[in-house]
Amino acid sequence: MKKKKILFAATLLSAGIFACACNTNKTAVKKINYDYLVLVNKYSKLPDDWEKNIELVDVKNAWDEDIKVEKEAYENYKKLKQELKKEGVNIELDSVYRSVKEQQELWDEWSKDPEKGIEYVKKYVATPGYSEHHTGLAIDICLKKDGKLVYENDDMISDRKTFAKIHKKLSKYGFILRYLENKDDITGYAYEPWHLRYVGSKNVAKEIMNKNITLEEYLGSIKDINNNKEAAKYQIEKTLQKYFEDIYKDKIINSRFNVTKIYTHEEIKKNETIKSLKIGKKDVAFEVTYQLQPTDESDINELMIPNGEYDQELGWVININRLGILKYNEKKGIYSIKNFGTGW
Ligand SMILES: [Zn+2]
């Protein structure tokens, strides 16, 4: 066991998980309260509990107006802006978060206006609940050139050179271009070079941008997670987080995971332990290292089961590599964790 412990620490170090091991600041830990890959479009409504969970920060847009944006998206936006500035490209925030209520007010106000009317509103204003701007993860940018703001749609669309530079940098900070050219049949919107969407992961963003696909297409491919490792990792981490929150309820403040291996179908066939678990075609066998942050030190013994240890300095229970199965329930269309910790 000792040997494995050392191996475990080395794995974590190489994975960069403990890059800030000396930093005990709890806010530095990422907790996913919401799904950064949430799909909101003309046909997919914002989840009902979204607005009460979303963490927004107050910022100013290009016109010095008070606006709000999701916290992590904004942190990454600042880095993107900084890097573009070095290349002589200046971007500013335009429209960002809009609550369902604000959208409803806009909808009501405009439909009462005799010059606009309901037909006009239907055409130009997204139905409340169906705008990606409700998520706080969508950012409309505008440009600043020679001290002047460039914000009109047509002016931005024709500035291909500047936007090519911007789009090249997006994935590095977890952003994608949401409304691609010639994909309006999928997204429901025409090309919008200014509408950026934060997806919470550089790897996911890279995959989407490199393949020149829409979020709709990417999420479609997630359903086939056996052929998509990044999607599988994302789904495993998300499902594990829920799994731990359910079994430990108020006993953990936080959890974090590092998926170290995803078994291919060939490997499963050769592995007697995993083979015996009767894995379905859409299930995924994986190995993960994980850590739990206890709410109260009196709970740590329970959290250490089966073979974790408590790192006093970090204040986290760190655990040995475990094997698990991500099961897909075809009828309900949901994932769950099965056989966690089996036969290692
Ligand atoms: Zn937009």
Short mmCIF file of C-alpha atoms and ligand atoms in Angstrom, two decimals:
data_model
loop_
_atom_site.label_atom_id
_atom_site.label_comp_id
_atom_site.label_asym_id
_atom_site.label_seq_id
_atom_site.Cartn_x
_atom_site.Cartn_y
_atom_site.Cartn_z
CA MET A 1 0.00 0.00 0.00
CA LYS A 2 2.81 2.41 0.85
CA LYS A 3 4.23 2.04 -2.60
CA LYS A 4 0.90 2.85 -4.15
CA LYS A 5 0.63 5.97 -2.03
CA ILE A 6 3.87 7.31 -3.45
CA LEU A 7 2.72 6.45 -6.93
CA PHE A 8 -0.52 8.24 -6.26
CA ALA A 9 1.22 11.45 -5.20
CA ALA A 10 3.39 11.32 -8.29
CA THR A 11 0.33 10.91 -10.50
CA LEU A 12 -1.32 13.90 -8.91
CA LEU A 13 1.77 16.01 -9.28
CA SER A 14 2.15 15.15 -12.92
CA ALA A 15 -1.52 15.88 -13.47
CA GLY A 16 -1.00 19.29 -11.92
CA ILE A 17 -3.75 18.74 -9.38
CA PHE A 18 -1.60 19.85 -6.50
CA ALA A 19 0.01 22.69 -8.33
CA CYS A 20 -1.16 24.94 -5.51
CA ALA A 21 -0.64 22.48 -2.66
CA CYS A 22 0.76 25.21 -0.42
CA ASN A 23 -2.30 27.35 -0.99
CA THR A 24 -5.02 26.48 1.47
CA ASN A 25 -7.33 29.18 0.18
CA LYS A 26 -10.63 27.36 -0.22
CA THR A 27 -11.95 29.68 -2.88
CA ALA A 28 -9.16 28.52 -5.20
CA VAL A 29 -10.90 25.18 -5.53
CA LYS A 30 -13.20 24.74 -8.46
CA LYS A 31 -16.67 23.52 -7.65
CA ILE A 32 -19.11 22.87 -10.44
CA ASN A 33 -22.51 24.01 -9.23
CA TYR A 34 -23.87 24.06 -12.70
CA ASP A 35 -23.24 22.47 -16.02
CA TYR A 36 -20.94 24.67 -18.08
CA LEU A 37 -22.08 22.75 -21.16
CA VAL A 38 -25.74 23.63 -20.63
CA LEU A 39 -27.61 23.89 -23.93
CA VAL A 40 -30.00 26.79 -24.28
CA ASN A 41 -31.39 27.50 -27.72
CA LYS A 42 -34.73 28.11 -29.43
CA TYR A 43 -35.80 24.58 -28.53
CA SER A 44 -33.97 23.99 -25.23
CA LYS A 45 -35.13 26.00 -22.24
CA LEU A 46 -32.87 27.24 -19.44
CA PRO A 47 -33.03 24.71 -16.54
CA ASP A 48 -35.49 25.93 -13.86
CA ASP A 49 -32.96 26.01 -11.00
CA TRP A 50 -30.25 27.68 -13.08
CA GLU A 51 -30.69 31.27 -11.96
CA LYS A 52 -30.60 30.47 -8.26
CA ASN A 53 -27.32 28.56 -8.63
CA ILE A 54 -25.40 30.74 -11.01
CA GLU A 55 -22.54 32.75 -9.53
CA LEU A 56 -22.50 36.19 -11.12
CA VAL A 57 -20.07 39.08 -10.73
CA ASP A 58 -20.80 42.77 -11.31
CA VAL A 59 -18.78 44.35 -14.10
CA LYS A 60 -18.96 47.28 -16.50
CA ASN A 61 -19.45 47.10 -20.24
CA ALA A 62 -17.91 49.28 -22.95
CA TRP A 63 -20.44 52.06 -22.17
CA ASP A 64 -19.68 51.89 -18.45
CA GLU A 65 -23.09 50.34 -17.75
CA ASP A 66 -23.49 47.88 -14.86
CA ILE A 67 -23.76 44.34 -16.15
CA LYS A 68 -23.35 40.85 -14.73
CA VAL A 69 -21.48 37.80 -15.95
CA GLU A 70 -20.71 34.34 -14.60
CA LYS A 71 -17.64 34.40 -12.36
CA GLU A 72 -15.38 31.86 -14.02
CA ALA A 73 -16.33 33.01 -17.51
CA TYR A 74 -15.32 36.55 -16.55
CA GLU A 75 -11.97 35.45 -15.10
CA ASN A 76 -11.17 33.79 -18.40
CA TYR A 77 -12.53 36.69 -20.44
CA LYS A 78 -10.06 39.01 -18.70
CA LYS A 79 -7.16 36.74 -19.66
CA LEU A 80 -8.38 36.55 -23.24
CA LYS A 81 -8.68 40.34 -23.45
CA GLN A 82 -5.19 40.73 -22.03
CA GLU A 83 -3.62 38.39 -24.55
CA LEU A 84 -5.43 39.99 -27.49
CA LYS A 85 -4.30 43.41 -26.36
CA LYS A 86 -0.69 42.30 -26.77
CA GLU A 87 -1.53 41.57 -30.40
CA GLY A 88 -3.07 44.98 -30.91
CA VAL A 89 -6.68 43.80 -30.72
CA ASN A 90 -8.91 45.55 -28.18
CA ILE A 91 -12.14 43.91 -27.15
CA GLU A 92 -14.80 45.23 -24.79
CA LEU A 93 -17.93 43.73 -23.22
CA ASP A 94 -21.25 44.55 -24.82
CA SER A 95 -24.25 42.46 -23.77
CA VAL A 96 -23.73 39.65 -21.29
CA TYR A 97 -26.17 38.26 -18.69
CA ARG A 98 -29.88 38.86 -19.02
CA SER A 99 -32.30 37.31 -16.51
CA VAL A 100 -35.48 35.57 -17.60
CA LYS A 101 -37.40 38.32 -15.80
CA GLU A 102 -35.64 41.08 -17.73
CA GLN A 103 -36.29 39.24 -20.95
CA GLN A 104 -39.98 38.98 -20.01
CA GLU A 105 -40.13 42.72 -19.26
CA LEU A 106 -38.51 43.51 -22.57
CA TRP A 107 -40.96 41.16 -24.28
CA ASP A 108 -44.00 42.76 -22.56
CA GLU A 109 -42.85 46.31 -23.12
CA TRP A 110 -42.12 45.83 -26.81
CA SER A 111 -45.30 43.95 -27.55
CA LYS A 112 -47.35 46.83 -26.04
CA ASP A 113 -45.56 49.31 -28.29
CA PRO A 114 -47.93 49.99 -31.23
CA GLU A 115 -44.99 50.62 -33.53
CA LYS A 116 -43.52 47.20 -32.80
CA GLY A 117 -46.26 44.79 -31.82
CA ILE A 118 -46.20 41.09 -31.12
CA GLU A 119 -45.05 39.96 -34.58
CA TYR A 120 -42.03 42.24 -34.41
CA VAL A 121 -41.20 41.02 -30.91
CA LYS A 122 -41.46 37.38 -31.92
CA LYS A 123 -39.00 37.99 -34.71
CA TYR A 124 -36.36 39.94 -32.84
CA VAL A 125 -36.58 39.07 -29.16
CA ALA A 126 -35.82 35.58 -27.87
CA THR A 127 -38.64 33.98 -25.89
CA PRO A 128 -37.97 34.40 -22.15
CA GLY A 129 -36.14 31.27 -20.95
CA TYR A 130 -34.72 30.45 -24.36
CA SER A 131 -31.88 32.96 -24.68
CA GLU A 132 -28.31 31.79 -24.11
CA HIS A 133 -27.67 35.12 -22.41
CA HIS A 134 -29.68 33.82 -19.41
CA THR A 135 -26.83 31.45 -18.60
CA GLY A 136 -24.31 34.19 -17.81
CA LEU A 137 -21.88 32.18 -19.94
CA ALA A 138 -22.57 34.03 -23.19
CA ILE A 139 -20.56 37.15 -23.88
CA ASP A 140 -21.17 39.59 -26.73
CA ILE A 141 -18.04 41.56 -27.40
CA CYS A 142 -17.42 44.71 -29.39
CA LEU A 143 -14.18 46.19 -30.68
CA LYS A 144 -12.25 49.32 -29.85
CA LYS A 145 -10.32 50.71 -32.81
CA ASP A 146 -8.41 53.98 -32.71
CA GLY A 147 -10.28 54.92 -29.56
CA LYS A 148 -13.71 54.33 -31.18
CA LEU A 149 -16.12 51.55 -30.41
CA VAL A 150 -17.13 49.23 -33.22
CA TYR A 151 -20.39 47.54 -32.18
CA GLU A 152 -22.78 47.52 -35.14
CA ASN A 153 -23.39 43.97 -36.35
CA ASP A 154 -22.56 44.68 -40.00
CA ASP A 155 -19.33 46.49 -39.14
CA MET A 156 -18.18 43.59 -37.01
CA ILE A 157 -19.14 40.92 -39.54
CA SER A 158 -17.11 42.68 -42.24
CA ASP A 159 -14.01 42.94 -40.03
CA ARG A 160 -12.90 39.39 -40.79
CA LYS A 161 -9.22 39.99 -40.09
CA THR A 162 -9.74 41.15 -36.50
CA PHE A 163 -12.24 38.46 -35.65
CA ALA A 164 -10.01 35.74 -37.11
CA LYS A 165 -7.36 36.80 -34.58
CA ILE A 166 -9.90 36.74 -31.76
CA HIS A 167 -11.39 33.37 -32.68
CA LYS A 168 -7.93 31.79 -32.80
CA LYS A 169 -7.43 32.54 -29.08
CA LEU A 170 -10.85 31.55 -27.74
CA SER A 171 -10.34 27.89 -26.86
CA LYS A 172 -7.19 28.63 -24.85
CA TYR A 173 -9.49 30.31 -22.30
CA GLY A 174 -12.40 27.88 -22.51
CA PHE A 175 -14.51 29.87 -24.99
CA ILE A 176 -16.11 28.81 -28.25
CA LEU A 177 -17.69 30.72 -31.08
CA ARG A 178 -21.32 29.84 -30.57
CA TYR A 179 -22.97 30.81 -33.88
CA LEU A 180 -20.84 29.60 -36.75
CA GLU A 181 -21.13 30.53 -40.39
CA ASN A 182 -23.50 28.35 -42.45
CA LYS A 183 -24.73 26.47 -39.39
CA ASP A 184 -27.94 28.41 -38.81
CA ASP A 185 -29.95 25.30 -39.61
CA ILE A 186 -28.44 23.75 -36.44
CA THR A 187 -28.09 26.71 -34.08
CA GLY A 188 -31.13 28.69 -35.21
CA TYR A 189 -29.00 31.83 -35.51
CA ALA A 190 -27.00 33.43 -38.29
CA TYR A 191 -23.24 34.00 -38.01
CA GLU A 192 -22.37 36.12 -34.97
CA PRO A 193 -18.61 36.60 -34.71
CA TRP A 194 -19.08 38.56 -31.48
CA HIS A 195 -21.09 36.02 -29.46
CA LEU A 196 -18.68 33.99 -27.33
CA ARG A 197 -19.70 31.15 -25.08
CA TYR A 198 -17.76 29.87 -22.09
CA VAL A 199 -17.83 26.05 -21.81
CA GLY A 200 -15.77 25.52 -18.65
CA SER A 201 -13.00 23.43 -20.17
CA LYS A 202 -10.09 24.28 -22.47
CA ASN A 203 -10.02 20.76 -23.85
CA VAL A 204 -13.70 20.75 -24.69
CA ALA A 205 -13.39 24.23 -26.25
CA LYS A 206 -10.38 23.10 -28.31
CA GLU A 207 -12.22 20.08 -29.60
CA ILE A 208 -15.25 22.14 -30.61
CA MET A 209 -13.20 24.90 -32.25
CA ASN A 210 -10.76 22.57 -34.02
CA LYS A 211 -13.57 20.53 -35.50
CA ASN A 212 -15.49 23.69 -36.42
CA ILE A 213 -18.66 22.26 -34.89
CA THR A 214 -21.53 23.79 -32.96
CA LEU A 215 -22.33 23.10 -29.31
CA GLU A 216 -25.39 21.19 -30.51
CA GLU A 217 -23.18 18.90 -32.61
CA TYR A 218 -20.69 18.43 -29.79
CA LEU A 219 -23.37 17.51 -27.27
CA GLY A 220 -24.79 15.08 -29.80
CA SER A 221 -21.42 13.40 -29.98
CA ILE A 222 -21.21 13.24 -26.18
CA LYS A 223 -23.96 10.67 -26.33
CA ASP A 224 -21.40 8.45 -27.98
CA ILE A 225 -18.87 8.95 -25.22
CA ASN A 226 -16.98 5.78 -25.97
CA ASN A 227 -15.64 7.50 -29.06
CA ASN A 228 -15.03 10.79 -27.38
CA LYS A 229 -12.58 10.76 -24.45
CA GLU A 230 -12.94 14.40 -23.45
CA ALA A 231 -16.70 14.06 -23.41
CA ALA A 232 -16.41 10.87 -21.38
CA LYS A 233 -14.10 12.50 -18.82
CA TYR A 234 -16.43 15.41 -18.46
CA GLN A 235 -19.44 13.15 -17.97
CA ILE A 236 -17.60 10.96 -15.44
CA GLU A 237 -16.50 13.94 -13.34
CA LYS A 238 -19.93 15.48 -13.37
CA THR A 239 -21.62 12.22 -12.43
CA LEU A 240 -19.05 11.44 -9.73
CA GLN A 241 -19.54 14.83 -8.16
CA LYS A 242 -23.26 14.20 -7.86
CA TYR A 243 -22.59 10.66 -6.60
CA PHE A 244 -20.42 11.97 -3.75
CA GLU A 245 -22.81 14.80 -2.92
CA ASP A 246 -25.59 12.23 -2.60
CA ILE A 247 -23.75 9.74 -0.42
CA TYR A 248 -21.95 12.26 1.80
CA LYS A 249 -24.61 15.05 1.81
CA ASP A 250 -23.40 17.79 4.20
CA LYS A 251 -20.17 16.00 5.08
CA ILE A 252 -18.16 17.42 2.18
CA ILE A 253 -17.61 21.00 1.09
CA ASN A 254 -15.96 20.03 -2.10
CA SER A 255 -14.68 17.21 -4.24
CA ARG A 256 -12.27 16.96 -7.13
CA PHE A 257 -11.43 14.24 -9.59
CA ASN A 258 -8.78 13.23 -12.01
CA VAL A 259 -9.80 10.56 -14.49
CA THR A 260 -6.56 8.67 -15.10
CA LYS A 261 -7.80 6.00 -17.47
CA ILE A 262 -10.71 5.21 -19.72
CA TYR A 263 -10.85 1.60 -20.89
CA THR A 264 -11.35 0.86 -24.55
CA HIS A 265 -13.64 -1.99 -25.59
CA GLU A 266 -10.55 -4.04 -26.46
CA GLU A 267 -9.05 -3.52 -23.00
CA ILE A 268 -12.31 -4.46 -21.33
CA LYS A 269 -12.39 -7.74 -23.21
CA LYS A 270 -8.91 -8.57 -21.90
CA ASN A 271 -9.61 -7.54 -18.30
CA GLU A 272 -11.35 -10.29 -16.33
CA THR A 273 -12.40 -8.02 -13.44
CA ILE A 274 -14.08 -5.45 -15.62
CA LYS A 275 -15.49 -8.05 -17.97
CA SER A 276 -17.27 -9.70 -15.03
CA LEU A 277 -19.15 -6.43 -14.34
CA LYS A 278 -21.24 -6.86 -17.48
CA ILE A 279 -20.68 -3.53 -19.11
CA GLY A 280 -23.23 -2.27 -21.62
CA LYS A 281 -22.22 -0.85 -24.97
CA LYS A 282 -22.81 2.71 -23.87
CA ASP A 283 -21.17 2.30 -20.44
CA VAL A 284 -17.65 3.47 -19.72
CA ALA A 285 -15.09 1.77 -17.45
CA PHE A 286 -12.67 4.22 -15.89
CA GLU A 287 -10.04 4.76 -13.20
CA VAL A 288 -10.03 7.93 -11.14
CA THR A 289 -8.13 9.52 -8.29
CA TYR A 290 -10.24 11.76 -6.12
CA GLN A 291 -10.08 14.00 -3.08
CA LEU A 292 -12.77 15.14 -0.69
CA GLN A 293 -12.78 18.25 1.45
CA PRO A 294 -14.57 17.49 4.75
CA THR A 295 -17.00 19.97 6.27
CA ASP A 296 -16.01 18.82 9.73
CA GLU A 297 -12.86 16.96 10.81
CA SER A 298 -14.97 14.49 12.78
CA ASP A 299 -16.22 13.06 9.48
CA ILE A 300 -12.85 12.25 8.00
CA ASN A 301 -12.81 8.60 9.06
CA GLU A 302 -15.93 7.90 7.06
CA LEU A 303 -14.58 9.79 4.06
CA MET A 304 -11.34 7.81 4.11
CA ILE A 305 -13.15 4.55 3.33
CA PRO A 306 -11.88 2.37 1.77
CA ASN A 307 -8.25 3.44 1.62
CA GLY A 308 -7.87 7.19 1.66
CA GLU A 309 -5.80 9.28 3.98
CA TYR A 310 -6.17 12.70 5.52
CA ASP A 311 -3.69 15.35 4.52
CA GLN A 312 -3.72 17.72 7.47
CA GLU A 313 -1.93 20.50 5.68
CA LEU A 314 -4.31 20.49 2.74
CA GLY A 315 -7.35 19.76 4.87
CA TRP A 316 -8.43 17.20 2.28
CA VAL A 317 -8.99 13.47 2.33
CA ILE A 318 -6.99 12.11 -0.55
CA ASN A 319 -7.76 8.73 -1.96
CA ILE A 320 -6.18 5.95 -3.89
CA ASN A 321 -7.00 5.23 -7.48
CA ARG A 322 -10.35 3.51 -7.90
CA LEU A 323 -12.13 1.73 -10.66
CA GLY A 324 -15.69 2.60 -11.62
CA ILE A 325 -18.32 2.17 -14.26
CA LEU A 326 -20.33 5.00 -15.74
CA LYS A 327 -23.68 3.46 -16.62
CA TYR A 328 -26.05 4.86 -19.16
CA ASN A 329 -29.77 4.50 -18.64
CA GLU A 330 -31.18 4.53 -22.14
CA LYS A 331 -34.79 5.00 -21.09
CA LYS A 332 -34.16 7.99 -18.84
CA GLY A 333 -31.17 9.27 -20.81
CA ILE A 334 -29.13 9.73 -17.63
CA TYR A 335 -25.76 8.53 -16.36
CA SER A 336 -24.97 7.01 -12.98
CA ILE A 337 -21.93 5.53 -11.23
CA LYS A 338 -21.92 1.78 -10.66
CA ASN A 339 -19.49 -0.68 -9.10
CA PHE A 340 -17.37 2.13 -7.75
CA GLY A 341 -14.17 0.87 -6.17
CA THR A 342 -14.54 -2.66 -7.45
CA GLY A 343 -11.62 -5.03 -7.58
CA TRP A 344 -8.64 -2.79 -7.51
ZN ZN B 1 -25.20 37.28 -27.96
#
